[in-house]
mmCIF file of C-alpha atoms in Angstrom:
data_model
loop_
_atom_site.group_PDB
_atom_site.id
_atom_site.type_symbol
_atom_site.label_atom_id
_atom_site.label_comp_id
_atom_site.label_asym_id
_atom_site.label_seq_id
_atom_site.Cartn_x
_atom_site.Cartn_y
_atom_site.Cartn_z
ATOM 1 C CA MET M 727 -33.436 -77.549 2.926
ATOM 2 C CA LYS M 728 -30.480 -76.228 0.937
ATOM 3 C CA LEU M 729 -29.530 -76.594 -2.721
ATOM 4 C CA ASP M 730 -26.267 -78.561 -2.769
ATOM 5 C CA PHE M 731 -25.579 -78.196 -6.494
ATOM 6 C CA ILE M 732 -27.258 -77.089 -9.688
ATOM 7 C CA SER M 733 -26.568 -78.324 -13.207
ATOM 8 C CA LEU M 734 -27.689 -76.460 -16.342
ATOM 9 C CA LYS M 735 -27.896 -77.681 -19.911
ATOM 10 C CA ASN M 736 -29.022 -75.369 -22.727
ATOM 11 C CA PHE M 737 -30.708 -72.923 -20.335
ATOM 12 C CA ARG M 738 -30.745 -69.345 -21.687
ATOM 13 C CA ASN M 739 -27.083 -68.530 -22.468
ATOM 14 C CA TYR M 740 -25.691 -71.533 -20.548
ATOM 15 C CA SER M 741 -24.565 -74.515 -22.630
ATOM 16 C CA ALA M 742 -23.514 -76.860 -19.839
ATOM 17 C CA THR M 743 -22.369 -76.051 -16.337
ATOM 18 C CA LYS M 744 -22.515 -77.492 -12.830
ATOM 19 C CA MET M 745 -21.968 -75.584 -9.589
ATOM 20 C CA ASN M 746 -21.395 -76.965 -6.109
ATOM 21 C CA LEU M 747 -22.994 -74.449 -3.787
ATOM 22 C CA ASN M 748 -22.392 -73.026 -0.333
ATOM 23 C CA PRO M 749 -25.164 -73.851 2.159
ATOM 24 C CA ARG M 750 -25.335 -70.200 3.243
ATOM 25 C CA ILE M 751 -24.251 -67.447 0.828
ATOM 26 C CA ASN M 752 -23.489 -67.717 -2.896
ATOM 27 C CA ILE M 753 -22.389 -64.552 -4.690
ATOM 28 C CA PHE M 754 -22.331 -64.396 -8.491
ATOM 29 C CA LEU M 755 -20.239 -61.596 -9.959
ATOM 30 C CA GLY M 756 -20.186 -60.357 -13.523
ATOM 31 C CA ASP M 757 -20.931 -57.491 -15.848
ATOM 32 C CA ASN M 758 -24.438 -56.832 -17.118
ATOM 33 C CA GLY M 759 -25.686 -59.247 -19.794
ATOM 34 C CA GLN M 760 -23.385 -62.128 -18.839
ATOM 35 C CA GLY M 761 -26.019 -64.440 -17.316
ATOM 36 C CA LYS M 762 -26.278 -63.570 -13.624
ATOM 37 C CA THR M 763 -30.053 -63.120 -13.639
ATOM 38 C CA ASN M 764 -30.373 -66.209 -15.858
ATOM 39 C CA LEU M 765 -28.680 -68.232 -13.141
ATOM 40 C CA LEU M 766 -31.134 -66.997 -10.494
ATOM 41 C CA GLU M 767 -33.940 -67.790 -12.921
ATOM 42 C CA ALA M 768 -32.605 -71.347 -13.258
ATOM 43 C CA VAL M 769 -32.622 -71.827 -9.466
ATOM 44 C CA TRP M 770 -36.165 -70.453 -9.224
ATOM 45 C CA THR M 771 -37.397 -72.537 -12.179
ATOM 46 C CA LEU M 772 -35.935 -75.723 -10.720
ATOM 47 C CA MET M 773 -37.704 -75.192 -7.393
ATOM 48 C CA ASN M 774 -40.948 -73.773 -8.785
ATOM 49 C CA GLY M 775 -41.453 -75.525 -12.114
ATOM 50 C CA GLN M 776 -41.786 -72.201 -13.922
ATOM 51 C CA THR M 777 -39.888 -68.972 -14.494
ATOM 52 C CA PHE M 778 -40.454 -65.756 -12.551
ATOM 53 C CA ARG M 779 -40.135 -63.836 -15.810
ATOM 54 C CA ASN M 780 -42.897 -63.233 -18.316
ATOM 55 C CA SER M 781 -41.384 -65.675 -20.793
ATOM 56 C CA LYS M 782 -42.571 -68.539 -22.952
ATOM 57 C CA SER M 783 -41.048 -71.987 -22.463
ATOM 58 C CA ARG M 784 -39.290 -71.677 -25.823
ATOM 59 C CA ASP M 785 -37.471 -68.561 -24.594
ATOM 60 C CA LEU M 786 -35.754 -70.536 -21.840
ATOM 61 C CA ILE M 787 -33.982 -72.841 -24.288
ATOM 62 C CA LYS M 788 -30.599 -71.820 -25.624
ATOM 63 C CA PHE M 789 -30.656 -70.560 -29.195
ATOM 64 C CA ASN M 790 -30.446 -73.315 -31.850
ATOM 65 C CA GLU M 791 -31.285 -76.047 -29.296
ATOM 66 C CA ASN M 792 -34.582 -77.888 -28.843
ATOM 67 C CA SER M 793 -34.400 -78.922 -25.189
ATOM 68 C CA LEU M 794 -33.101 -77.860 -21.802
ATOM 69 C CA GLU M 795 -32.492 -79.492 -18.465
ATOM 70 C CA ILE M 796 -31.941 -78.115 -14.960
ATOM 71 C CA SER M 797 -31.157 -80.549 -12.177
ATOM 72 C CA GLY M 798 -30.120 -80.233 -8.573
ATOM 73 C CA GLU M 799 -30.035 -81.763 -5.130
ATOM 74 C CA ILE M 800 -31.695 -80.337 -2.026
ATOM 75 C CA SER M 801 -30.885 -81.664 1.422
ATOM 76 C CA ASP M 802 -31.098 -81.131 5.163
ATOM 77 C CA LYS M 803 -29.587 -83.059 8.055
ATOM 78 C CA PHE M 804 -31.850 -86.030 7.452
ATOM 79 C CA HIS M 805 -32.913 -86.182 3.799
ATOM 80 C CA THR M 806 -31.607 -85.695 0.283
ATOM 81 C CA ASN M 807 -33.870 -85.122 -2.712
ATOM 82 C CA GLN M 808 -33.128 -84.946 -6.430
ATOM 83 C CA ILE M 809 -35.049 -82.415 -8.552
ATOM 84 C CA LYS M 810 -35.090 -82.118 -12.326
ATOM 85 C CA PHE M 811 -36.833 -79.659 -14.649
ATOM 86 C CA ALA M 812 -36.761 -80.229 -18.392
ATOM 87 C CA ILE M 813 -38.328 -78.955 -21.599
ATOM 88 C CA LEU M 814 -38.370 -81.104 -24.736
ATOM 89 C CA ASP M 815 -40.439 -80.275 -27.825
ATOM 90 C CA ASP M 816 -42.196 -77.495 -25.871
ATOM 91 C CA LYS M 817 -43.330 -79.925 -23.170
ATOM 92 C CA LYS M 818 -42.299 -79.256 -19.573
ATOM 93 C CA LYS M 819 -41.401 -82.043 -17.171
ATOM 94 C CA LEU M 820 -40.747 -81.809 -13.430
ATOM 95 C CA GLU M 821 -39.290 -84.735 -11.481
ATOM 96 C CA LEU M 822 -38.718 -85.379 -7.801
ATOM 97 C CA ASN M 823 -36.401 -88.296 -6.955
ATOM 98 C CA GLY M 824 -36.770 -89.700 -10.451
ATOM 99 C CA LYS M 825 -40.584 -89.626 -10.479
ATOM 100 C CA LYS M 826 -42.623 -87.226 -12.588
ATOM 101 C CA ILE M 827 -44.804 -84.815 -10.614
ATOM 102 C CA ASN M 828 -47.615 -82.712 -12.023
ATOM 103 C CA SER M 829 -47.172 -79.649 -9.814
ATOM 104 C CA ARG M 830 -44.536 -78.027 -7.654
ATOM 105 C CA SER M 831 -46.594 -78.470 -4.462
ATOM 106 C CA LYS M 832 -44.529 -81.505 -3.419
ATOM 107 C CA ILE M 833 -41.321 -79.524 -3.828
ATOM 108 C CA LYS M 834 -42.730 -76.514 -1.965
ATOM 109 C CA LYS M 835 -43.389 -78.792 1.002
ATOM 110 C CA LEU M 836 -39.634 -79.385 1.061
ATOM 111 C CA VAL M 837 -38.355 -75.891 0.241
ATOM 112 C CA SER M 838 -39.802 -72.497 -0.652
ATOM 113 C CA THR M 839 -38.162 -69.558 -2.400
ATOM 114 C CA VAL M 840 -38.360 -65.772 -2.420
ATOM 115 C CA ILE M 841 -37.064 -63.644 -5.291
ATOM 116 C CA PHE M 842 -35.987 -60.063 -4.683
ATOM 117 C CA ASP M 843 -35.535 -58.410 -8.056
ATOM 118 C CA LYS M 844 -34.256 -54.954 -8.825
ATOM 119 C CA ASP M 845 -37.597 -53.800 -10.294
ATOM 120 C CA LEU M 846 -39.644 -54.265 -7.101
ATOM 121 C CA SER M 847 -39.890 -50.626 -5.996
ATOM 122 C CA TYR M 848 -40.431 -49.534 -9.615
ATOM 123 C CA ASN M 849 -43.385 -51.932 -10.063
ATOM 124 C CA LEU M 850 -44.968 -50.908 -6.762
ATOM 125 C CA ALA M 851 -44.703 -47.254 -7.760
ATOM 126 C CA GLN M 852 -46.484 -47.733 -11.084
ATOM 127 C CA SER M 853 -50.224 -47.672 -11.819
ATOM 128 C CA PHE M 854 -52.645 -49.939 -9.983
ATOM 129 C CA LYS M 855 -52.216 -52.925 -12.338
ATOM 130 C CA PRO M 856 -48.414 -53.379 -11.982
ATOM 131 C CA ARG M 857 -48.757 -52.835 -8.236
ATOM 132 C CA ARG M 858 -51.599 -55.340 -8.022
ATOM 133 C CA ASP M 859 -49.668 -57.894 -10.120
ATOM 134 C CA CYS M 860 -46.598 -57.455 -7.931
ATOM 135 C CA LEU M 861 -48.586 -58.019 -4.740
ATOM 136 C CA ASP M 862 -50.468 -60.968 -6.270
ATOM 137 C CA SER M 863 -47.117 -62.590 -7.017
ATOM 138 C CA ILE M 864 -46.080 -62.197 -3.369
ATOM 139 C CA ILE M 865 -49.407 -63.510 -2.043
ATOM 140 C CA SER M 866 -49.324 -66.470 -4.460
ATOM 141 C CA ASN M 867 -45.923 -67.390 -3.041
ATOM 142 C CA LEU M 868 -47.415 -67.325 0.463
ATOM 143 C CA SER M 869 -50.631 -69.189 -0.381
ATOM 144 C CA SER M 870 -51.038 -71.940 -2.971
ATOM 145 C CA GLU M 871 -54.829 -71.600 -2.552
ATOM 146 C CA TYR M 872 -54.660 -67.954 -3.580
ATOM 147 C CA LYS M 873 -52.440 -68.837 -6.523
ATOM 148 C CA VAL M 874 -55.082 -71.272 -7.824
ATOM 149 C CA LEU M 875 -57.870 -68.787 -7.106
ATOM 150 C CA ILE M 876 -56.264 -65.912 -9.022
ATOM 151 C CA ARG M 877 -55.404 -68.233 -11.912
ATOM 152 C CA ASN M 878 -59.046 -69.369 -12.175
ATOM 153 C CA TYR M 879 -60.278 -65.801 -11.956
ATOM 154 C CA ASN M 880 -57.929 -64.642 -14.724
ATOM 155 C CA LYS M 881 -59.116 -67.478 -16.967
ATOM 156 C CA GLU M 882 -62.737 -66.414 -16.444
ATOM 157 C CA ILE M 883 -61.969 -62.745 -17.157
ATOM 158 C CA LYS M 884 -60.171 -63.772 -20.347
ATOM 159 C CA ARG M 885 -63.226 -65.789 -21.340
ATOM 160 C CA LYS M 886 -65.511 -62.816 -20.667
ATOM 161 C CA ASN M 887 -63.328 -60.440 -22.689
ATOM 162 C CA GLU M 888 -63.356 -62.841 -25.641
ATOM 163 C CA THR M 889 -67.161 -62.957 -25.480
ATOM 164 C CA LEU M 890 -67.414 -59.159 -25.210
ATOM 165 C CA ARG M 891 -65.294 -58.836 -28.372
ATOM 166 C CA THR M 892 -67.037 -61.544 -30.411
ATOM 167 C CA THR M 893 -70.571 -62.859 -29.876
ATOM 168 C CA LYS M 894 -71.537 -60.346 -27.135
ATOM 169 C CA SER M 895 -74.167 -62.924 -26.122
ATOM 170 C CA ASP M 896 -76.102 -61.761 -23.042
ATOM 171 C CA GLU M 897 -76.975 -65.354 -22.187
ATOM 172 C CA LEU M 898 -73.317 -66.390 -22.156
ATOM 173 C CA LEU M 899 -72.263 -63.203 -20.344
ATOM 174 C CA ASP M 900 -74.887 -63.851 -17.658
ATOM 175 C CA PHE M 901 -73.449 -67.335 -17.166
ATOM 176 C CA ILE M 902 -69.878 -66.009 -16.962
ATOM 177 C CA ASP M 903 -70.889 -63.231 -14.572
ATOM 178 C CA GLU M 904 -72.448 -65.739 -12.183
ATOM 179 C CA ARG M 905 -69.089 -67.496 -11.981
ATOM 180 C CA LEU M 906 -67.207 -64.204 -11.746
ATOM 181 C CA ILE M 907 -69.311 -62.965 -8.832
ATOM 182 C CA LYS M 908 -68.135 -65.861 -6.661
ATOM 183 C CA LEU M 909 -64.544 -65.771 -7.866
ATOM 184 C CA SER M 910 -64.162 -61.997 -7.780
ATOM 185 C CA ASN M 911 -65.591 -61.661 -4.287
ATOM 186 C CA LYS M 912 -63.300 -64.399 -3.005
ATOM 187 C CA VAL M 913 -60.214 -62.983 -4.720
ATOM 188 C CA SER M 914 -60.709 -59.460 -3.372
ATOM 189 C CA LEU M 915 -61.492 -60.595 0.169
ATOM 190 C CA ASN M 916 -58.417 -62.844 0.233
ATOM 191 C CA ARG M 917 -56.248 -60.198 -1.411
ATOM 192 C CA ARG M 918 -57.247 -57.588 1.175
ATOM 193 C CA LEU M 919 -56.671 -60.027 4.046
ATOM 194 C CA TRP M 920 -53.199 -61.038 2.857
ATOM 195 C CA ILE M 921 -52.092 -57.467 2.129
ATOM 196 C CA SER M 922 -53.264 -56.426 5.604
ATOM 197 C CA ARG M 923 -51.082 -59.174 7.091
ATOM 198 C CA ILE M 924 -48.150 -58.085 4.933
ATOM 199 C CA ILE M 925 -48.553 -54.458 6.036
ATOM 200 C CA ASP M 926 -48.571 -55.441 9.719
ATOM 201 C CA ILE M 927 -45.150 -57.078 9.346
ATOM 202 C CA THR M 928 -43.954 -54.365 6.956
ATOM 203 C CA ASN M 929 -44.547 -51.672 9.578
ATOM 204 C CA GLN M 930 -42.523 -53.645 12.114
ATOM 205 C CA VAL M 931 -39.618 -53.773 9.652
ATOM 206 C CA ILE M 932 -39.966 -50.078 8.754
ATOM 207 C CA LYS M 933 -39.502 -49.136 12.416
ATOM 208 C CA LYS M 934 -36.002 -50.605 12.266
ATOM 209 C CA LEU M 935 -35.151 -48.650 9.118
ATOM 210 C CA ASP M 936 -37.044 -45.398 9.507
ATOM 211 C CA ASN M 937 -39.193 -44.658 12.563
ATOM 212 C CA ASP M 938 -40.749 -41.521 11.047
ATOM 213 C CA PHE M 939 -43.769 -43.064 9.313
ATOM 214 C CA VAL M 940 -46.313 -45.888 9.373
ATOM 215 C CA ILE M 941 -48.211 -47.133 6.314
ATOM 216 C CA ASN M 942 -51.918 -47.938 6.148
ATOM 217 C CA LEU M 943 -53.842 -49.869 3.524
ATOM 218 C CA ASP M 944 -56.444 -48.222 1.294
ATOM 219 C CA PHE M 945 -58.235 -51.011 -0.581
ATOM 220 C CA ASN M 946 -60.834 -49.794 -3.066
ATOM 221 C CA SER M 947 -62.852 -52.598 -4.673
ATOM 222 C CA ASP M 948 -66.324 -53.153 -6.075
ATOM 223 C CA SER M 949 -65.974 -56.885 -5.330
ATOM 224 C CA ILE M 950 -65.988 -56.900 -1.519
ATOM 225 C CA GLU M 951 -69.801 -56.753 -1.311
ATOM 226 C CA VAL M 952 -71.663 -59.243 -3.514
ATOM 227 C CA GLY M 953 -74.702 -57.011 -3.919
ATOM 228 C CA LYS M 954 -72.594 -54.067 -5.035
ATOM 229 C CA LEU M 955 -70.685 -56.312 -7.434
ATOM 230 C CA LYS M 956 -73.866 -57.685 -9.071
ATOM 231 C CA LYS M 957 -75.217 -54.169 -9.539
ATOM 232 C CA ALA M 958 -71.955 -52.934 -11.088
ATOM 233 C CA LEU M 959 -71.808 -55.878 -13.518
ATOM 234 C CA ARG M 960 -75.328 -55.164 -14.753
ATOM 235 C CA HIS M 961 -74.765 -51.404 -14.960
ATOM 236 C CA ASN M 962 -71.538 -51.720 -16.964
ATOM 237 C CA ARG M 963 -72.686 -54.420 -19.432
ATOM 238 C CA VAL M 964 -73.483 -52.041 -22.334
ATOM 239 C CA ARG M 965 -70.217 -50.120 -21.980
ATOM 240 C CA ASP M 966 -68.206 -53.337 -21.679
ATOM 241 C CA LYS M 967 -69.710 -54.570 -24.963
ATOM 242 C CA MET M 968 -68.710 -51.343 -26.682
ATOM 243 C CA LEU M 969 -65.143 -51.415 -25.333
ATOM 244 C CA GLY M 970 -64.660 -55.178 -25.507
ATOM 245 C CA ASN M 971 -63.251 -55.394 -21.980
ATOM 246 C CA ALA M 972 -64.626 -56.232 -18.534
ATOM 247 C CA SER M 973 -64.546 -53.096 -16.385
ATOM 248 C CA THR M 974 -65.772 -54.693 -13.145
ATOM 249 C CA GLY M 975 -64.105 -57.230 -10.884
ATOM 250 C CA SER M 976 -61.020 -57.994 -8.845
ATOM 251 C CA HIS M 977 -58.751 -57.131 -11.771
ATOM 252 C CA LYS M 978 -59.757 -53.505 -11.112
ATOM 253 C CA ASP M 979 -58.991 -53.422 -7.365
ATOM 254 C CA LYS M 980 -57.133 -50.242 -6.394
ATOM 255 C CA ILE M 981 -54.485 -50.736 -3.725
ATOM 256 C CA SER M 982 -52.742 -47.798 -2.065
ATOM 257 C CA PHE M 983 -50.275 -47.556 0.801
ATOM 258 C CA LEU M 984 -51.060 -44.414 2.749
ATOM 259 C CA VAL M 985 -48.901 -42.264 4.980
ATOM 260 C CA LYS M 986 -50.945 -39.437 6.505
ATOM 261 C CA LYS M 987 -53.722 -40.108 3.937
ATOM 262 C CA ALA M 988 -51.383 -39.777 0.929
ATOM 263 C CA ASP M 989 -50.234 -42.666 -1.278
ATOM 264 C CA ILE M 990 -46.549 -43.044 -0.494
ATOM 265 C CA PHE M 991 -45.800 -44.372 -3.988
ATOM 266 C CA ASN M 992 -47.289 -41.223 -5.521
ATOM 267 C CA PHE M 993 -46.232 -38.569 -3.046
ATOM 268 C CA GLY M 994 -43.473 -40.042 -0.885
ATOM 269 C CA SER M 995 -39.755 -39.448 -1.298
ATOM 270 C CA GLU M 996 -37.649 -41.938 -3.238
ATOM 271 C CA GLY M 997 -36.110 -43.078 0.033
ATOM 272 C CA GLU M 998 -39.528 -43.700 1.601
ATOM 273 C CA LYS M 999 -40.729 -45.646 -1.443
ATOM 274 C CA LYS M 1000 -37.665 -47.863 -1.347
ATOM 275 C CA THR M 1001 -37.957 -48.386 2.394
ATOM 276 C CA VAL M 1002 -41.521 -49.657 1.948
ATOM 277 C CA ALA M 1003 -40.553 -51.911 -0.988
ATOM 278 C CA LEU M 1004 -37.663 -53.397 0.988
ATOM 279 C CA ALA M 1005 -39.834 -53.928 4.076
ATOM 280 C CA ILE M 1006 -42.596 -55.613 2.035
ATOM 281 C CA LYS M 1007 -40.110 -58.144 0.686
ATOM 282 C CA ILE M 1008 -38.680 -58.845 4.125
ATOM 283 C CA SER M 1009 -42.242 -59.362 5.385
ATOM 284 C CA GLU M 1010 -42.747 -62.027 2.684
ATOM 285 C CA ILE M 1011 -39.703 -63.878 4.022
ATOM 286 C CA LEU M 1012 -40.883 -63.603 7.649
ATOM 287 C CA ILE M 1013 -44.450 -64.715 6.851
ATOM 288 C CA LEU M 1014 -43.169 -67.768 4.958
ATOM 289 C CA LYS M 1015 -41.040 -68.638 7.986
ATOM 290 C CA LYS M 1016 -44.135 -68.409 10.195
ATOM 291 C CA ILE M 1017 -46.220 -70.544 7.811
ATOM 292 C CA GLU M 1018 -43.661 -73.244 7.036
ATOM 293 C CA GLY M 1019 -41.411 -73.225 10.081
ATOM 294 C CA ASN M 1020 -38.271 -72.612 8.016
ATOM 295 C CA PHE M 1021 -36.861 -69.640 6.184
ATOM 296 C CA PRO M 1022 -37.161 -69.781 2.392
ATOM 297 C CA VAL M 1023 -34.193 -69.884 0.034
ATOM 298 C CA ILE M 1024 -33.610 -66.254 -0.971
ATOM 299 C CA LEU M 1025 -32.654 -65.049 -4.457
ATOM 300 C CA ILE M 1026 -31.391 -61.465 -4.708
ATOM 301 C CA ASP M 1027 -30.846 -59.846 -8.097
ATOM 302 C CA GLU M 1028 -28.560 -56.816 -8.004
ATOM 303 C CA ILE M 1029 -30.523 -54.723 -5.533
ATOM 304 C CA GLY M 1030 -27.278 -52.864 -4.922
ATOM 305 C CA ASN M 1031 -28.110 -50.966 -8.127
ATOM 306 C CA GLU M 1032 -31.582 -50.052 -6.849
ATOM 307 C CA PHE M 1033 -31.150 -49.174 -3.171
ATOM 308 C CA ASP M 1034 -28.803 -46.834 -1.367
ATOM 309 C CA GLN M 1035 -26.025 -48.120 0.868
ATOM 310 C CA LYS M 1036 -28.056 -47.825 4.087
ATOM 311 C CA ARG M 1037 -30.914 -49.986 2.796
ATOM 312 C CA VAL M 1038 -28.665 -52.484 1.014
ATOM 313 C CA ARG M 1039 -26.602 -52.960 4.166
ATOM 314 C CA PHE M 1040 -29.761 -53.394 6.256
ATOM 315 C CA PHE M 1041 -31.091 -56.053 3.909
ATOM 316 C CA TYR M 1042 -27.855 -57.995 3.584
ATOM 317 C CA ASN M 1043 -27.337 -57.934 7.345
ATOM 318 C CA PHE M 1044 -30.829 -59.394 7.662
ATOM 319 C CA VAL M 1045 -30.344 -62.243 5.171
ATOM 320 C CA THR M 1046 -26.888 -63.173 6.455
ATOM 321 C CA LYS M 1047 -28.132 -63.484 10.043
ATOM 322 C CA ILE M 1048 -31.067 -65.798 9.348
ATOM 323 C CA ASN M 1049 -30.585 -69.522 8.877
ATOM 324 C CA THR M 1050 -31.112 -69.978 5.171
ATOM 325 C CA GLN M 1051 -29.351 -70.183 1.820
ATOM 326 C CA CYS M 1052 -28.977 -67.074 -0.333
ATOM 327 C CA PHE M 1053 -28.096 -66.520 -3.993
ATOM 328 C CA ILE M 1054 -26.867 -63.015 -4.737
ATOM 329 C CA THR M 1055 -25.945 -61.389 -8.042
ATOM 330 C CA ALA M 1056 -23.783 -58.278 -8.062
ATOM 331 C CA THR M 1057 -21.201 -56.356 -10.031
ATOM 332 C CA SER M 1058 -19.108 -55.947 -6.867
ATOM 333 C CA GLN M 1059 -18.383 -58.224 -3.922
ATOM 334 C CA ASN M 1060 -18.381 -55.359 -1.416
ATOM 335 C CA LEU M 1061 -21.935 -56.125 -0.278
ATOM 336 C CA LEU M 1062 -21.241 -58.401 2.661
ATOM 337 C CA SER M 1063 -19.532 -57.427 5.878
ATOM 338 C CA LYS M 1064 -15.934 -58.508 6.239
ATOM 339 C CA GLN M 1065 -16.919 -60.499 9.332
ATOM 340 C CA ASN M 1066 -19.028 -62.868 7.220
ATOM 341 C CA GLN M 1067 -16.728 -65.461 5.708
ATOM 342 C CA ASP M 1068 -19.317 -68.187 5.078
ATOM 343 C CA TYR M 1069 -19.836 -67.691 1.363
ATOM 344 C CA ALA M 1070 -18.832 -68.952 -2.060
ATOM 345 C CA LEU M 1071 -17.841 -66.550 -4.818
ATOM 346 C CA PHE M 1072 -18.483 -67.241 -8.501
ATOM 347 C CA SER M 1073 -17.546 -65.357 -11.643
ATOM 348 C CA ILE M 1074 -19.949 -65.351 -14.613
ATOM 349 C CA THR M 1075 -18.821 -64.446 -18.121
ATOM 350 C CA ASN M 1076 -21.070 -65.073 -21.129
ATOM 351 C CA GLY M 1077 -22.774 -68.103 -19.605
ATOM 352 C CA ASP M 1078 -19.627 -69.590 -18.083
ATOM 353 C CA CYS M 1079 -19.651 -69.856 -14.294
ATOM 354 C CA ILE M 1080 -16.382 -70.400 -12.413
ATOM 355 C CA LYS M 1081 -15.971 -70.687 -8.641
ATOM 356 C CA ILE M 1082 -13.229 -68.321 -7.533
ATOM 357 C CA SER M 1083 -13.358 -68.728 -3.735
#
């Protein structure tokens, strides 16, 4: 499936615009702050029913407006489907072929998406929480079951933290912990399994970029063994009440990528860190292809500012050779090889998008 066109109304800094799109490569040029990332966000939101940013629904609507609408058409050789995403009075609405749908699962069956943002290697190189959140986002894109599981777990942890800060009731905490034991164990086991799969593919990609190292997973969790988890929850109850936060569970899993027993994101070179980040994202694309039978639509946000020429060229050669549609933001059009002529070029200035070739 490819996105044939996208129409925006009152989305971020876009008042009203419609773009007919190339089925292969679409490049959006413009200076920083003009709306390039907003356009990628609109594509993602249309196909996923939510933003990839940490934003409230109100933040998506253009200033001084009270509603927004994103619409588009996806098609293949045999079918055409109309998609619409709208927000009115803080209520979101997603439609497929004119009928309201309650989740994006029906759209995902038609088309999936992968976002490659410029902060990927930075997030992976941070403390365990940003790294864990980054990987959870990738896994959730690969598995809708995991996405539901992690959402339910996070709701239960939030509930426990509220109890630890207010009533501190042992009876209620016992009840919550019984639920958390099942959820936490399942989250950590699934998380470890998916990351192991990602690393297997990642190492295959790394060999094509840099044959000097192989990464291994170090997964440190108190939630893998139920007995160990129960004991830790009981042992930490008094301290958790004092601090007002749950210190045990899957939200504390420590994930490291080791090269010769050292965490590459702590001790590796900048080039090695970026090679791993790039390979992890390519592995997400390849795993989705294996799961769904088709390559996902790929959104690429200015990675030319993050990666050196060797890695950028490797990535763009990869995405231009596979059979899928790509949306690329950049400040320069010198990213694609001169041999590749199958693309559309757009210029973005302050929320205005004009096709220039």
